[in-house]
GROMACS .gro file of C-alpha atoms in nm:
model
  310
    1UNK     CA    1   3.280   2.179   0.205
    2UNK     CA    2   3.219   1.817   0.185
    3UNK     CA    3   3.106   1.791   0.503
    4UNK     CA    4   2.822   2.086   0.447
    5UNK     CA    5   2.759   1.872   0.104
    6UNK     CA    6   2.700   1.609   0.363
    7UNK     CA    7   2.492   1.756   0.574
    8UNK     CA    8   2.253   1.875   0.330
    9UNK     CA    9   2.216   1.505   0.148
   10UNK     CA   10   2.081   1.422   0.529
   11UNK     CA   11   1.915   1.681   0.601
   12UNK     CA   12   1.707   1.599   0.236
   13UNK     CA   13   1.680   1.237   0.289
   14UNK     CA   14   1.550   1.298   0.647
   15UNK     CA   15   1.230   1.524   0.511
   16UNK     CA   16   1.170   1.281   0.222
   17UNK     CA   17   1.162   0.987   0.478
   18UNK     CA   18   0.971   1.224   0.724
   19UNK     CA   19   0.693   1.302   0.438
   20UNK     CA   20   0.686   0.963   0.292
   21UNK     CA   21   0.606   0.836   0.671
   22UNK     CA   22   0.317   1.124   0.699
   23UNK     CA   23   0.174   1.021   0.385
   24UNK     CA   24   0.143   0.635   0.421
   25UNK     CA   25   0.025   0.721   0.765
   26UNK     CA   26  -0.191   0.969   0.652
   27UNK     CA   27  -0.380   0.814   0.416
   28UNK     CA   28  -0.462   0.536   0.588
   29UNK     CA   29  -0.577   0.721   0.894
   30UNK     CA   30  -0.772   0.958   0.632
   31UNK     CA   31  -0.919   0.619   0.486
   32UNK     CA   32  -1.022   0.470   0.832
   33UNK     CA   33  -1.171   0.811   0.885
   34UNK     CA   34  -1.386   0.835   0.555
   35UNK     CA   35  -1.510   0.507   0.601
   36UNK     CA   36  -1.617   0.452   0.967
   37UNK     CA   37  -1.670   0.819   1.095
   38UNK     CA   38  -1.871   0.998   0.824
   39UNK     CA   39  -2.089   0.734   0.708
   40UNK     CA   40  -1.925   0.708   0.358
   41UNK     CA   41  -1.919   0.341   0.318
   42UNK     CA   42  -1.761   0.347  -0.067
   43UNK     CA   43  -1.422   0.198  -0.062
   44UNK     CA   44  -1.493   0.123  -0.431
   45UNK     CA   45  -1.536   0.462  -0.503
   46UNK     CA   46  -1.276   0.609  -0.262
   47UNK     CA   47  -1.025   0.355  -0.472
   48UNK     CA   48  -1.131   0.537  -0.783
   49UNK     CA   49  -1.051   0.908  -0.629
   50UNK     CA   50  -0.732   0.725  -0.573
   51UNK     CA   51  -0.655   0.563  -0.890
   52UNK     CA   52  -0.772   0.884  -1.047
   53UNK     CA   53  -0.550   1.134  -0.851
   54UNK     CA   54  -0.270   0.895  -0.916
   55UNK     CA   55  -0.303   0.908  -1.308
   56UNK     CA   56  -0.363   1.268  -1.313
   57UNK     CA   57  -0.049   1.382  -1.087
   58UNK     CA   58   0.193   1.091  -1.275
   59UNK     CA   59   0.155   1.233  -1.550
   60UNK     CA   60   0.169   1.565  -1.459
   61UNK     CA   61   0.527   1.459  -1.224
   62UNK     CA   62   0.669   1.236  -1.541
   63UNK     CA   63   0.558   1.468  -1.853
   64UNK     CA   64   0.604   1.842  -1.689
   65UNK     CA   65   0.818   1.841  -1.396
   66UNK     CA   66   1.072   1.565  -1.504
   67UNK     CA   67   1.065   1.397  -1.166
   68UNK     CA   68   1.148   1.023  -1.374
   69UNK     CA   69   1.222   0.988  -1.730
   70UNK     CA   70   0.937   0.900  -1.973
   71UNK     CA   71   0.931   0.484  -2.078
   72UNK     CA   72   0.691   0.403  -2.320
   73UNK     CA   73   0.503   0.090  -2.349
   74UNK     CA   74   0.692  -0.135  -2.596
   75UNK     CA   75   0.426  -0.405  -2.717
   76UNK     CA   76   0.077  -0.518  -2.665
   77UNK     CA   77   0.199  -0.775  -2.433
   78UNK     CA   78   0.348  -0.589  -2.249
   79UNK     CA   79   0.072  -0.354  -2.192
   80UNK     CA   80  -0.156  -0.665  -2.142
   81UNK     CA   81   0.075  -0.752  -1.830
   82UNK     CA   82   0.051  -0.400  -1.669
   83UNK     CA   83  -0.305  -0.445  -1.743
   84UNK     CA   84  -0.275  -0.780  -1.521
   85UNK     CA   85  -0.106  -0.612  -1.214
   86UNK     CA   86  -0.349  -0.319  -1.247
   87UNK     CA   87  -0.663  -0.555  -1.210
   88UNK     CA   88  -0.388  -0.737  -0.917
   89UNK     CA   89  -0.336  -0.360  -0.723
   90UNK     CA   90  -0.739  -0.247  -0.757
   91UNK     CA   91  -0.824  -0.595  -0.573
   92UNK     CA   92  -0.532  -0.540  -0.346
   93UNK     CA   93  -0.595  -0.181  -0.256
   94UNK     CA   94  -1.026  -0.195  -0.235
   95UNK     CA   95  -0.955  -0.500   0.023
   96UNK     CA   96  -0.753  -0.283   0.230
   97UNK     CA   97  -1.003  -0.030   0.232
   98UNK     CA   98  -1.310  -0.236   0.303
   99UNK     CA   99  -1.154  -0.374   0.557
  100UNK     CA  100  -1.100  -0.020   0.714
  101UNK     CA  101  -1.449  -0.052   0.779
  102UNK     CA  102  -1.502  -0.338   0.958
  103UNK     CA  103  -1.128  -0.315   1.146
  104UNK     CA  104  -0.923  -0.110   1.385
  105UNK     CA  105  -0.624   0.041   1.213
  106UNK     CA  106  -0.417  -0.117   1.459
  107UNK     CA  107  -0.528  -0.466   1.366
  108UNK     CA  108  -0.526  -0.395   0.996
  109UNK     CA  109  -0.158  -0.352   1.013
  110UNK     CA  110  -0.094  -0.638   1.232
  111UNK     CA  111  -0.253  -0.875   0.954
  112UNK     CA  112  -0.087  -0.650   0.682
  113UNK     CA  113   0.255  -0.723   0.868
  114UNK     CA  114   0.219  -1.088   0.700
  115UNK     CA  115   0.309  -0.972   0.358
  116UNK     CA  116   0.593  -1.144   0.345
  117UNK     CA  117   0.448  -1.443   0.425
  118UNK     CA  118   0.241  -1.466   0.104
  119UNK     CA  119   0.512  -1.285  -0.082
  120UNK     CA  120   0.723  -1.584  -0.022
  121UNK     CA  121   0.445  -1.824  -0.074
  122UNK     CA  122   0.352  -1.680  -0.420
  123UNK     CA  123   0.749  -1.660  -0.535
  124UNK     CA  124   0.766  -2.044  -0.418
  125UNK     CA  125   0.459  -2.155  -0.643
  126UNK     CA  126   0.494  -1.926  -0.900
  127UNK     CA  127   0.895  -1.886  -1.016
  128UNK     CA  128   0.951  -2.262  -0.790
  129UNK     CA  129   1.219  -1.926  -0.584
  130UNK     CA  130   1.339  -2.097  -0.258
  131UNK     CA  131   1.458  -1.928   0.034
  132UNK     CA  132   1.686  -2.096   0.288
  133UNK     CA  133   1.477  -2.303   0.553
  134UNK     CA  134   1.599  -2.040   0.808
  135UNK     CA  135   1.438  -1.796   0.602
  136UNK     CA  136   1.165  -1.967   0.619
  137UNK     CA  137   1.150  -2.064   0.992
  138UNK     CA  138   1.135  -1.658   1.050
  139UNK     CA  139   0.777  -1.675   0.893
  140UNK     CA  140   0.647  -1.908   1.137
  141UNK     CA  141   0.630  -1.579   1.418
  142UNK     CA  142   0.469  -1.365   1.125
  143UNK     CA  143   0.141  -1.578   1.114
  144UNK     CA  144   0.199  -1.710   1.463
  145UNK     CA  145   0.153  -1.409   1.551
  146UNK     CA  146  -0.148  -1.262   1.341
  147UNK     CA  147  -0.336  -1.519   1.514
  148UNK     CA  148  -0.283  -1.427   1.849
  149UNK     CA  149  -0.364  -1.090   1.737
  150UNK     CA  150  -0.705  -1.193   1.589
  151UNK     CA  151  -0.790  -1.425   1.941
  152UNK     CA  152  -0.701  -1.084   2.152
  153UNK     CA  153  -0.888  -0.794   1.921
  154UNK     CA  154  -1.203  -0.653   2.089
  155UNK     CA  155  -1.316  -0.577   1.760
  156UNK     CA  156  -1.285  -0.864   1.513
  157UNK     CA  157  -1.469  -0.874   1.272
  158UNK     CA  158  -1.431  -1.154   1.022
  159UNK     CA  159  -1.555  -0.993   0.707
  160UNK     CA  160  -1.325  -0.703   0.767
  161UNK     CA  161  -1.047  -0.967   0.836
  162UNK     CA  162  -1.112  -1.202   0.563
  163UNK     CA  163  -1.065  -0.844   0.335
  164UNK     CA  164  -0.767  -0.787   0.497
  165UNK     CA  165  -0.637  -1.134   0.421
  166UNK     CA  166  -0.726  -1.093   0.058
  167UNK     CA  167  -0.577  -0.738   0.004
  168UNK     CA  168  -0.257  -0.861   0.180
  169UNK     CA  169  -0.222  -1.140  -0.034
  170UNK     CA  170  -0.317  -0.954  -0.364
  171UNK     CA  171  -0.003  -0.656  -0.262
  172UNK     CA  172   0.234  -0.977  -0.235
  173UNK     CA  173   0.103  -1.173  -0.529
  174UNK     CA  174   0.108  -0.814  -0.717
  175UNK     CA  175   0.517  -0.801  -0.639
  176UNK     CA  176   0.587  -1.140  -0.740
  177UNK     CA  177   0.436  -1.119  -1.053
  178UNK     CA  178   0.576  -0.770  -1.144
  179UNK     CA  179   0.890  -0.967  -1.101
  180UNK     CA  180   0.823  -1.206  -1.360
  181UNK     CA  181   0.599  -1.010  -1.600
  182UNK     CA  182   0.865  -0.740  -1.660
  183UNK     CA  183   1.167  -0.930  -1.538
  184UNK     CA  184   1.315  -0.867  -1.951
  185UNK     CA  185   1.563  -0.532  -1.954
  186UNK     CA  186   1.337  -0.430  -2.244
  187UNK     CA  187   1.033  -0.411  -2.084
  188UNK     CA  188   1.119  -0.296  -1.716
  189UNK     CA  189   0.951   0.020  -1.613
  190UNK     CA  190   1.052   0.200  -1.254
  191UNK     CA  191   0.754   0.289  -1.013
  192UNK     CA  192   0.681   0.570  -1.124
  193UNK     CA  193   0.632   0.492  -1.484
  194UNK     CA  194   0.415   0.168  -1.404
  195UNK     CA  195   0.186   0.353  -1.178
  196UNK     CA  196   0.146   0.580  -1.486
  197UNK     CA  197   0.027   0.353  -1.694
  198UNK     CA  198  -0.115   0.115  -1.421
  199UNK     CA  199  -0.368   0.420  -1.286
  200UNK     CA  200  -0.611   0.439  -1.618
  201UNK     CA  201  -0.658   0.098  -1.661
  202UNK     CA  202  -0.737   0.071  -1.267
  203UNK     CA  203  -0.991   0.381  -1.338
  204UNK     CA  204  -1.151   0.173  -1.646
  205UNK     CA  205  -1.222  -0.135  -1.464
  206UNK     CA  206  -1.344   0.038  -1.097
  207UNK     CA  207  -1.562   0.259  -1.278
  208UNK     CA  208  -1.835   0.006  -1.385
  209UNK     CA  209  -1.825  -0.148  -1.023
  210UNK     CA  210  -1.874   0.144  -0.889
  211UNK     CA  211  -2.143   0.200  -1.044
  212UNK     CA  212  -2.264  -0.177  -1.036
  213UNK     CA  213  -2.177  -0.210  -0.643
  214UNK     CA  214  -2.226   0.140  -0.543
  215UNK     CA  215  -2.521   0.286  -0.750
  216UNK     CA  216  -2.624   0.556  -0.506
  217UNK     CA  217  -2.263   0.670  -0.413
  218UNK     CA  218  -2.296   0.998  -0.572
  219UNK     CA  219  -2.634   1.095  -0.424
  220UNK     CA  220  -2.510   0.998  -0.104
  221UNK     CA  221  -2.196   1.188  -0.135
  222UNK     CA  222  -2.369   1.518  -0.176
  223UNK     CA  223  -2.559   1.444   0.126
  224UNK     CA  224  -2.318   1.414   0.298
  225UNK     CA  225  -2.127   1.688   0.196
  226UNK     CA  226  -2.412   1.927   0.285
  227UNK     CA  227  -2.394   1.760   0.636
  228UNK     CA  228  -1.989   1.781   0.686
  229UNK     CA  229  -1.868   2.069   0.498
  230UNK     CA  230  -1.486   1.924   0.476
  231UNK     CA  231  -1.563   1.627   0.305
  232UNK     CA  232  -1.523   1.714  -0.026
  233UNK     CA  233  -1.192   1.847   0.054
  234UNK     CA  234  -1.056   1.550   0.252
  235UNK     CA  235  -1.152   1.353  -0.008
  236UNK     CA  236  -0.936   1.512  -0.224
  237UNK     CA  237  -0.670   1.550   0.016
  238UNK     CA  238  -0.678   1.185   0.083
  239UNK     CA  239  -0.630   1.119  -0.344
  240UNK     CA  240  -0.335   1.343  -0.364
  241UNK     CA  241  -0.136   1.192  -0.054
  242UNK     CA  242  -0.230   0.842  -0.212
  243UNK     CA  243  -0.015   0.964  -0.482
  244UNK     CA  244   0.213   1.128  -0.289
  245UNK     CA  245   0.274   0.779  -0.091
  246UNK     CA  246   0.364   0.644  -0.389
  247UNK     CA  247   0.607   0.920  -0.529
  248UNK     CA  248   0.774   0.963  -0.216
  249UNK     CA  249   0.806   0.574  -0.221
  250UNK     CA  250   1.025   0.587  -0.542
  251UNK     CA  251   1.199   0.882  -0.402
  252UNK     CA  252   1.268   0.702  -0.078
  253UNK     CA  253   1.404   0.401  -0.282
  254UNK     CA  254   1.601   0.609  -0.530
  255UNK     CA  255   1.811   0.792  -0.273
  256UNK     CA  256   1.852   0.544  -0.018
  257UNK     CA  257   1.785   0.136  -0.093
  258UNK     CA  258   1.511  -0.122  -0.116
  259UNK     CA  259   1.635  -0.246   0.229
  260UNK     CA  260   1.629   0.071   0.395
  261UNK     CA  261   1.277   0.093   0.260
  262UNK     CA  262   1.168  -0.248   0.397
  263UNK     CA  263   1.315  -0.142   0.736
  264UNK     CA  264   1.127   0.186   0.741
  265UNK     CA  265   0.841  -0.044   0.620
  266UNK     CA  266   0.857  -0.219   0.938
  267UNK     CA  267   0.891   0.072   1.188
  268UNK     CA  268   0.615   0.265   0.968
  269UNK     CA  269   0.345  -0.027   1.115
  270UNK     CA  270   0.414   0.019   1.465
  271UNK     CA  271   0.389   0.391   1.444
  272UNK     CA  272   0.058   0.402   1.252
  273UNK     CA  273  -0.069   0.136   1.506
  274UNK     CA  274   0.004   0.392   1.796
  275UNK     CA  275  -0.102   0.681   1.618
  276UNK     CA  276  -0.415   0.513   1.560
  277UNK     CA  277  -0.511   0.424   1.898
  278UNK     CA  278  -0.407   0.765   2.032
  279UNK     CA  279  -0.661   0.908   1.770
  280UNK     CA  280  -0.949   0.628   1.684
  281UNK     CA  281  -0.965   0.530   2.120
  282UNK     CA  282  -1.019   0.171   1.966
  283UNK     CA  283  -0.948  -0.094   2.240
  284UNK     CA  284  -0.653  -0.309   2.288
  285UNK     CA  285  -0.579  -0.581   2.481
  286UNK     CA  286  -0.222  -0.734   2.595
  287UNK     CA  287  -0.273  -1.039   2.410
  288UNK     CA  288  -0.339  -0.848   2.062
  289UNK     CA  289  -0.019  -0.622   2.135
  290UNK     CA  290   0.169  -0.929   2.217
  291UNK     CA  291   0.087  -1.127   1.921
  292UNK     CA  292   0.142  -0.803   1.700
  293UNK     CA  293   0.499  -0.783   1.809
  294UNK     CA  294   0.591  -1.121   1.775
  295UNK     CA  295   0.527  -1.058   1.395
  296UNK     CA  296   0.689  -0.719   1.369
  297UNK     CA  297   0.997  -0.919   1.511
  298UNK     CA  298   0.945  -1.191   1.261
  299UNK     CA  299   0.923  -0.983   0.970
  300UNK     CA  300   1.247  -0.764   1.096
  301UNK     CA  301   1.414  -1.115   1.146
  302UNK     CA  302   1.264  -1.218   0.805
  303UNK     CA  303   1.437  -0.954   0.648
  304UNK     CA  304   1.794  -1.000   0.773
  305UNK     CA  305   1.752  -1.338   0.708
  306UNK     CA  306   1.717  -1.281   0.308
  307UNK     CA  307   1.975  -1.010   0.304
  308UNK     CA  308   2.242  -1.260   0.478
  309UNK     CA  309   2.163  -1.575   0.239
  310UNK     CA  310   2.141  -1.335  -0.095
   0.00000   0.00000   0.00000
């Protein structure tokens, strides 16, 4: 009996691990899609479809279907500092996508890859957090290898990577300072929650630059939808598995660990950057493949490091 009981706690973990890799894959393969093969050049807007689908489908996961319990926002200062980290994810998250214009998805997660590198640069200047200088050393591959990456890619582009750099940096400066804005018991909120209340506020303030830095993105949209009948539709497909990636991320956590996440985190990379070639054609050289290893296998041995001086 316990053995069955067993089985079927696998068997569950194994789809939600199996859905939460098709959806991070997903929709970034649906974003690199939308914005270099259809001629919709909006990540602004495409954020906002996001953001939107996000704060629609929280609430409908938190309010009807139970999925987390409810926490509700204790004081103005603390809704001023999920304000903060919204305004932190929106920058993080329209990087990433306008530099899905300019780069190969391949590349995009090799410079992505360095996360923890500003992760542990922000903790450092930020909380004063110091890691032990073998921790540290393991870092030195990470970027080390980035910039092999960027010498070997056919298709650098340094708009596209200077984007990159800034959205990587915003998703690790976002982390650190959700660790010290709601570091109190009383004001901790899990994932789910914060991406609840995170989602509107990211709607409010991409909403006027939309319109400000994408004035004709509705005309152009309808255009285009006359010309590629799907687009509408993977449009909203790509919303709802942003959301999804995020569920299944607290679902992933929640029955397994952090760590296990981080290590899926790692593997996740090297299978979008395959899938992507396989589908996208996009050149690679030995010399980009090389250097994108190197800081796969500095952020693996990044990782064990921290675990074995906690």
């Amino acid at each position: 009996m316990l053995s069955a009981q067993s089985e079927k706690q696998a068997f569950f973990i194994a789809t939600l691990i199996t859905f939460w890799y098709s959806s991070n894959i997903g929709v970034l393969l649906l974003n690199k899609l939308l914005l270099s093969n259809y001629g919709f050049k909006f990540p602004i807007f495409l954020t906002m479809c996001h953001m939107t689908a996000c704060a629609v489908l929280s609430y409908v996961s938190i309010v009807f279907l139970k999925i987390a319990p409810f926490q509700r926002i204790k004081s103005r200062s603390q809704f001023f500092r999920i304000a903060t980290l919204s305004i932190v994810f929106c920058g993080s998250v329209v990087g990433g996508n306008i530099s899905l214009r300019y780069l190969p998805v391949s590349f995009n997660q090799a410079v992505g890859a360095t996360t923890p590198f500003f992760t542990a640069l922000f903790a450092y200047l930020i909380t004063r957090k110091q890691e032990a200088w073998i921790t540290y050393g393991c870092l030195v591959p990470v970027v080390t290898g980035v910039i092999i990456a960027s010498g070997g890619e056919p298709s650098f582009h340094l708009y596209g990577f200077l984007m990159c750099i800034g959205a990587t940096a915003a998703r690790a400066f976002k982390s650190v300072l959700q660790g010290v804005l709601l570091s109190s018991e009383g004001e901790k909120l899990n994932s789910m929650n914060l991406l609840l209340y995170m989602s509107p506020i990211a709607v409010l303030v991409l909403l006027p630059a939309t319109l400000v830095m994408e004035p004709n993105v509705i005309d152009v949209t309808t255009t285009l939808a006359t010309e590629h009948r799907f687009l509408g539709l993977l449009i909203l497909v790509n919303s709802a598995m942003a959301y999804g990636a995020n569920l299944l991320n607290f679902l992933v956590t929640k029955h397994t660990s952090a760590l296990t996440l981080q290590v899926l985190g790692n593997a996740k990379g090297a299978v979008a950057v395959v899938i992507s070639i396989l589908i996208f054609q996009n050149p690679v050289t030995f010399i980009g493949i090389a250097g994108y290893t190197m800081t796969v296998m500095g952020v693996v041995a990044y990782g064990e490091s921290k675990r074995r001086h906690k």
